[in-house]
């Protein structure tokens, strides 16, 4: 997403992204960050502390939500984010999805199938996916994020029973799935030397 990394992304009925800025942060990249987030997410928000609120009010575009965090850790809405799913860019969303998610998304919406080697599927599906309306592309993106979350939750649950605590971070980050954990468990229980 134009090399921008969001602080927090929430997917439920829609997609919401939060960028956190405090008076200790530089605001030099904020415009580029918000432009990138607007191309993929329905609701874009900036969270700032009280000290940065005046600066953020001037910097943050009107469609972007603005929240402030008080010293007592109370989050207060200064301005609500406006829905932007009608203006997301399907090509940007495409780049955020994994190959299997793209194939699944296209098969959910059409009968299009490509008879190409797996290594070429990502490129083969691109023209079809980027032709979707912003609303359709966004809905497919939201659904893919929700499925990722469910897979991660299942993997974390399996991890608690199968593996040491050190691997929890990898699973939570989406680096280990249930199948990988089962293969790891099998290897952990296999004899080191069969001779």
mmCIF file of C-alpha atoms in Angstrom:
data_model
loop_
_atom_site.group_PDB
_atom_site.id
_atom_site.type_symbol
_atom_site.label_atom_id
_atom_site.label_comp_id
_atom_site.label_asym_id
_atom_site.label_seq_id
_atom_site.Cartn_x
_atom_site.Cartn_y
_atom_site.Cartn_z
ATOM 1 C CA UNK A 1 0.000 0.000 0.000
ATOM 2 C CA UNK A 2 2.521 2.532 -1.223
ATOM 3 C CA UNK A 3 4.902 1.293 1.494
ATOM 4 C CA UNK A 4 2.622 2.585 4.249
ATOM 5 C CA UNK A 5 1.914 0.430 7.299
ATOM 6 C CA UNK A 6 -1.228 1.148 9.301
ATOM 7 C CA UNK A 7 -1.148 1.130 13.092
ATOM 8 C CA UNK A 8 -4.475 -0.711 13.424
ATOM 9 C CA UNK A 9 -6.927 -2.280 10.968
ATOM 10 C CA UNK A 10 -10.343 -3.536 12.024
ATOM 11 C CA UNK A 11 -12.633 -5.574 9.782
ATOM 12 C CA UNK A 12 -16.187 -6.347 10.758
ATOM 13 C CA UNK A 13 -19.139 -5.019 8.764
ATOM 14 C CA UNK A 14 -16.642 -2.836 6.940
ATOM 15 C CA UNK A 15 -12.927 -1.968 7.086
ATOM 16 C CA UNK A 16 -11.525 0.718 9.352
ATOM 17 C CA UNK A 17 -7.925 1.851 9.632
ATOM 18 C CA UNK A 18 -6.358 3.911 12.425
ATOM 19 C CA UNK A 19 -3.143 5.905 12.204
ATOM 20 C CA UNK A 20 -1.820 6.979 15.605
ATOM 21 C CA UNK A 21 0.060 10.273 15.853
ATOM 22 C CA UNK A 22 1.267 12.051 18.968
ATOM 23 C CA UNK A 23 3.040 15.344 19.519
ATOM 24 C CA UNK A 24 6.292 13.324 19.548
ATOM 25 C CA UNK A 25 5.721 12.093 15.970
ATOM 26 C CA UNK A 26 6.616 13.758 12.713
ATOM 27 C CA UNK A 27 3.616 14.540 10.549
ATOM 28 C CA UNK A 28 5.691 14.635 7.335
ATOM 29 C CA UNK A 29 4.335 11.292 6.052
ATOM 30 C CA UNK A 30 0.744 11.731 7.246
ATOM 31 C CA UNK A 31 -0.697 12.985 3.926
ATOM 32 C CA UNK A 32 0.840 10.046 2.019
ATOM 33 C CA UNK A 33 -0.335 7.573 4.671
ATOM 34 C CA UNK A 34 -3.926 8.838 4.572
ATOM 35 C CA UNK A 35 -3.978 8.878 0.764
ATOM 36 C CA UNK A 36 -2.797 5.251 0.692
ATOM 37 C CA UNK A 37 -5.305 4.114 3.337
ATOM 38 C CA UNK A 38 -8.167 5.859 1.511
ATOM 39 C CA UNK A 39 -7.421 3.732 -1.563
ATOM 40 C CA UNK A 40 -8.076 0.483 0.359
ATOM 41 C CA UNK A 41 -10.217 1.038 3.458
ATOM 42 C CA UNK A 42 -13.785 2.237 3.983
ATOM 43 C CA UNK A 43 -13.157 4.348 7.090
ATOM 44 C CA UNK A 44 -9.849 6.123 7.739
ATOM 45 C CA UNK A 45 -9.090 7.624 11.161
ATOM 46 C CA UNK A 46 -6.262 9.476 12.853
ATOM 47 C CA UNK A 47 -5.846 9.187 16.618
ATOM 48 C CA UNK A 48 -3.828 11.907 18.298
ATOM 49 C CA UNK A 49 -3.080 13.129 21.776
ATOM 50 C CA UNK A 50 -4.402 16.454 23.082
ATOM 51 C CA UNK A 51 -1.145 18.207 22.303
ATOM 52 C CA UNK A 52 -1.275 17.279 18.601
ATOM 53 C CA UNK A 53 -5.000 17.902 18.093
ATOM 54 C CA UNK A 54 -4.711 21.469 16.734
ATOM 55 C CA UNK A 55 -2.066 20.462 14.177
ATOM 56 C CA UNK A 56 -3.975 17.336 13.171
ATOM 57 C CA UNK A 57 -7.217 19.274 12.720
ATOM 58 C CA UNK A 58 -5.483 21.357 10.041
ATOM 59 C CA UNK A 59 -3.655 18.432 8.392
ATOM 60 C CA UNK A 60 -6.367 15.755 8.277
ATOM 61 C CA UNK A 61 -8.759 15.913 5.281
ATOM 62 C CA UNK A 62 -12.484 16.287 6.069
ATOM 63 C CA UNK A 63 -13.378 12.688 5.076
ATOM 64 C CA UNK A 64 -10.881 11.282 7.598
ATOM 65 C CA UNK A 65 -12.036 10.746 11.163
ATOM 66 C CA UNK A 66 -10.191 12.406 13.997
ATOM 67 C CA UNK A 67 -10.046 11.004 17.515
ATOM 68 C CA UNK A 68 -8.121 12.147 20.538
ATOM 69 C CA UNK A 69 -6.781 10.197 23.461
ATOM 70 C CA UNK A 70 -6.823 11.970 26.802
ATOM 71 C CA UNK A 71 -4.313 11.475 29.590
ATOM 72 C CA UNK A 72 -6.855 9.212 31.274
ATOM 73 C CA UNK A 73 -6.769 6.973 28.171
ATOM 74 C CA UNK A 74 -10.277 7.960 27.122
ATOM 75 C CA UNK A 75 -10.846 7.966 23.363
ATOM 76 C CA UNK A 76 -13.012 10.862 22.171
ATOM 77 C CA UNK A 77 -14.352 11.355 18.644
ATOM 78 C CA UNK A 78 -13.622 14.847 17.362
ATOM 79 C CA UNK A 79 -14.867 14.115 13.835
ATOM 80 C CA UNK A 80 -16.374 10.912 12.424
ATOM 81 C CA UNK A 81 -14.813 9.314 9.346
ATOM 82 C CA UNK A 82 -16.916 9.311 6.198
ATOM 83 C CA UNK A 83 -17.442 6.094 4.265
ATOM 84 C CA UNK A 84 -15.059 5.823 1.346
ATOM 85 C CA UNK A 85 -15.616 2.315 0.015
ATOM 86 C CA UNK A 86 -17.072 3.823 -3.165
ATOM 87 C CA UNK A 87 -13.666 5.324 -3.969
ATOM 88 C CA UNK A 88 -11.251 2.537 -3.046
ATOM 89 C CA UNK A 89 -8.942 1.335 -5.818
ATOM 90 C CA UNK A 90 -9.467 -2.319 -6.788
ATOM 91 C CA UNK A 91 -5.825 -2.499 -8.011
ATOM 92 C CA UNK A 92 -4.572 -1.438 -4.572
ATOM 93 C CA UNK A 93 -6.827 -3.953 -2.852
ATOM 94 C CA UNK A 94 -5.620 -6.648 -5.258
ATOM 95 C CA UNK A 95 -2.041 -6.008 -4.147
ATOM 96 C CA UNK A 96 -3.051 -6.483 -0.494
ATOM 97 C CA UNK A 97 -4.552 -9.928 -1.057
ATOM 98 C CA UNK A 98 -2.781 -13.282 -1.109
ATOM 99 C CA UNK A 99 -2.977 -15.425 -4.258
ATOM 100 C CA UNK A 100 -5.426 -17.906 -2.709
ATOM 101 C CA UNK A 101 -7.643 -15.028 -1.530
ATOM 102 C CA UNK A 102 -7.719 -13.572 -5.043
ATOM 103 C CA UNK A 103 -8.663 -16.867 -6.645
ATOM 104 C CA UNK A 104 -11.352 -17.397 -3.999
ATOM 105 C CA UNK A 105 -12.703 -13.855 -4.495
ATOM 106 C CA UNK A 106 -12.951 -14.190 -8.270
ATOM 107 C CA UNK A 107 -14.567 -17.625 -8.047
ATOM 108 C CA UNK A 108 -17.143 -16.232 -5.588
ATOM 109 C CA UNK A 109 -18.192 -13.573 -8.076
ATOM 110 C CA UNK A 110 -17.809 -15.262 -11.461
ATOM 111 C CA UNK A 111 -17.081 -18.461 -13.341
ATOM 112 C CA UNK A 112 -13.715 -17.177 -14.561
ATOM 113 C CA UNK A 113 -10.956 -19.763 -14.260
ATOM 114 C CA UNK A 114 -7.462 -19.680 -15.666
ATOM 115 C CA UNK A 115 -5.640 -22.804 -16.748
ATOM 116 C CA UNK A 116 -2.147 -21.588 -15.936
ATOM 117 C CA UNK A 117 0.563 -22.824 -13.588
ATOM 118 C CA UNK A 118 0.095 -21.700 -9.974
ATOM 119 C CA UNK A 119 3.021 -19.296 -10.268
ATOM 120 C CA UNK A 120 1.079 -17.312 -12.900
ATOM 121 C CA UNK A 121 -2.328 -17.225 -11.196
ATOM 122 C CA UNK A 122 -1.650 -13.943 -9.396
ATOM 123 C CA UNK A 123 -1.004 -12.121 -12.664
ATOM 124 C CA UNK A 124 -3.737 -13.977 -14.574
ATOM 125 C CA UNK A 125 -6.519 -12.855 -12.217
ATOM 126 C CA UNK A 126 -5.397 -9.196 -11.962
ATOM 127 C CA UNK A 127 -7.267 -7.790 -15.011
ATOM 128 C CA UNK A 128 -10.484 -9.459 -13.920
ATOM 129 C CA UNK A 129 -10.259 -8.302 -10.286
ATOM 130 C CA UNK A 130 -9.324 -4.701 -11.082
ATOM 131 C CA UNK A 131 -12.416 -4.445 -13.295
ATOM 132 C CA UNK A 132 -14.650 -4.810 -10.216
ATOM 133 C CA UNK A 133 -16.436 -1.754 -8.901
ATOM 134 C CA UNK A 134 -14.849 -0.243 -5.793
ATOM 135 C CA UNK A 135 -17.749 -1.522 -3.669
ATOM 136 C CA UNK A 136 -17.371 -5.128 -4.877
ATOM 137 C CA UNK A 137 -13.575 -5.071 -4.494
ATOM 138 C CA UNK A 138 -13.946 -3.653 -0.982
ATOM 139 C CA UNK A 139 -16.493 -6.309 0.032
ATOM 140 C CA UNK A 140 -14.184 -9.073 -1.210
ATOM 141 C CA UNK A 141 -11.263 -7.480 0.669
ATOM 142 C CA UNK A 142 -13.280 -7.245 3.886
ATOM 143 C CA UNK A 143 -14.328 -10.884 3.588
ATOM 144 C CA UNK A 144 -10.722 -11.976 2.980
ATOM 145 C CA UNK A 145 -9.545 -10.090 6.082
ATOM 146 C CA UNK A 146 -12.291 -11.706 8.157
ATOM 147 C CA UNK A 147 -11.295 -15.169 6.916
ATOM 148 C CA UNK A 148 -7.647 -14.392 7.756
ATOM 149 C CA UNK A 149 -8.683 -13.475 11.274
ATOM 150 C CA UNK A 150 -10.620 -16.725 11.693
ATOM 151 C CA UNK A 151 -7.645 -18.758 10.408
ATOM 152 C CA UNK A 152 -5.299 -16.913 12.768
ATOM 153 C CA UNK A 153 -7.625 -17.521 15.713
ATOM 154 C CA UNK A 154 -7.757 -21.245 14.893
ATOM 155 C CA UNK A 155 -3.979 -21.348 14.580
ATOM 156 C CA UNK A 156 -3.472 -19.556 17.905
ATOM 157 C CA UNK A 157 -5.845 -22.004 19.573
ATOM 158 C CA UNK A 158 -3.954 -24.953 18.102
ATOM 159 C CA UNK A 159 -0.663 -23.333 19.027
ATOM 160 C CA UNK A 160 -1.568 -23.169 22.692
ATOM 161 C CA UNK A 161 -1.892 -26.928 22.811
ATOM 162 C CA UNK A 162 0.852 -27.887 20.376
ATOM 163 C CA UNK A 163 3.801 -25.534 20.649
ATOM 164 C CA UNK A 164 5.950 -23.513 23.019
ATOM 165 C CA UNK A 165 5.024 -19.913 23.834
ATOM 166 C CA UNK A 166 7.817 -18.577 21.650
ATOM 167 C CA UNK A 167 5.826 -19.442 18.496
ATOM 168 C CA UNK A 168 2.690 -17.552 19.554
ATOM 169 C CA UNK A 169 3.916 -14.319 17.971
ATOM 170 C CA UNK A 170 4.516 -16.013 14.632
ATOM 171 C CA UNK A 171 1.021 -17.453 14.629
ATOM 172 C CA UNK A 172 -0.632 -14.194 15.663
ATOM 173 C CA UNK A 173 1.243 -12.452 12.842
ATOM 174 C CA UNK A 174 -0.220 -14.952 10.380
ATOM 175 C CA UNK A 175 3.101 -16.676 9.697
ATOM 176 C CA UNK A 176 1.946 -20.104 10.914
ATOM 177 C CA UNK A 177 -1.340 -21.756 10.015
ATOM 178 C CA UNK A 178 -2.997 -24.872 11.427
ATOM 179 C CA UNK A 179 -1.515 -27.187 8.745
ATOM 180 C CA UNK A 180 1.994 -25.856 9.385
ATOM 181 C CA UNK A 181 1.523 -26.329 13.122
ATOM 182 C CA UNK A 182 0.400 -29.931 12.607
ATOM 183 C CA UNK A 183 3.479 -30.633 10.468
ATOM 184 C CA UNK A 184 5.623 -29.013 13.147
ATOM 185 C CA UNK A 185 3.973 -31.119 15.854
ATOM 186 C CA UNK A 186 4.626 -34.292 13.844
ATOM 187 C CA UNK A 187 8.281 -33.365 13.483
ATOM 188 C CA UNK A 188 8.606 -32.473 17.158
ATOM 189 C CA UNK A 189 7.323 -35.923 18.098
ATOM 190 C CA UNK A 190 9.413 -37.806 15.514
ATOM 191 C CA UNK A 191 12.612 -39.560 16.628
ATOM 192 C CA UNK A 192 15.756 -37.536 16.037
ATOM 193 C CA UNK A 193 17.695 -40.496 14.721
ATOM 194 C CA UNK A 194 16.370 -43.709 13.304
ATOM 195 C CA UNK A 195 19.258 -46.076 12.933
#
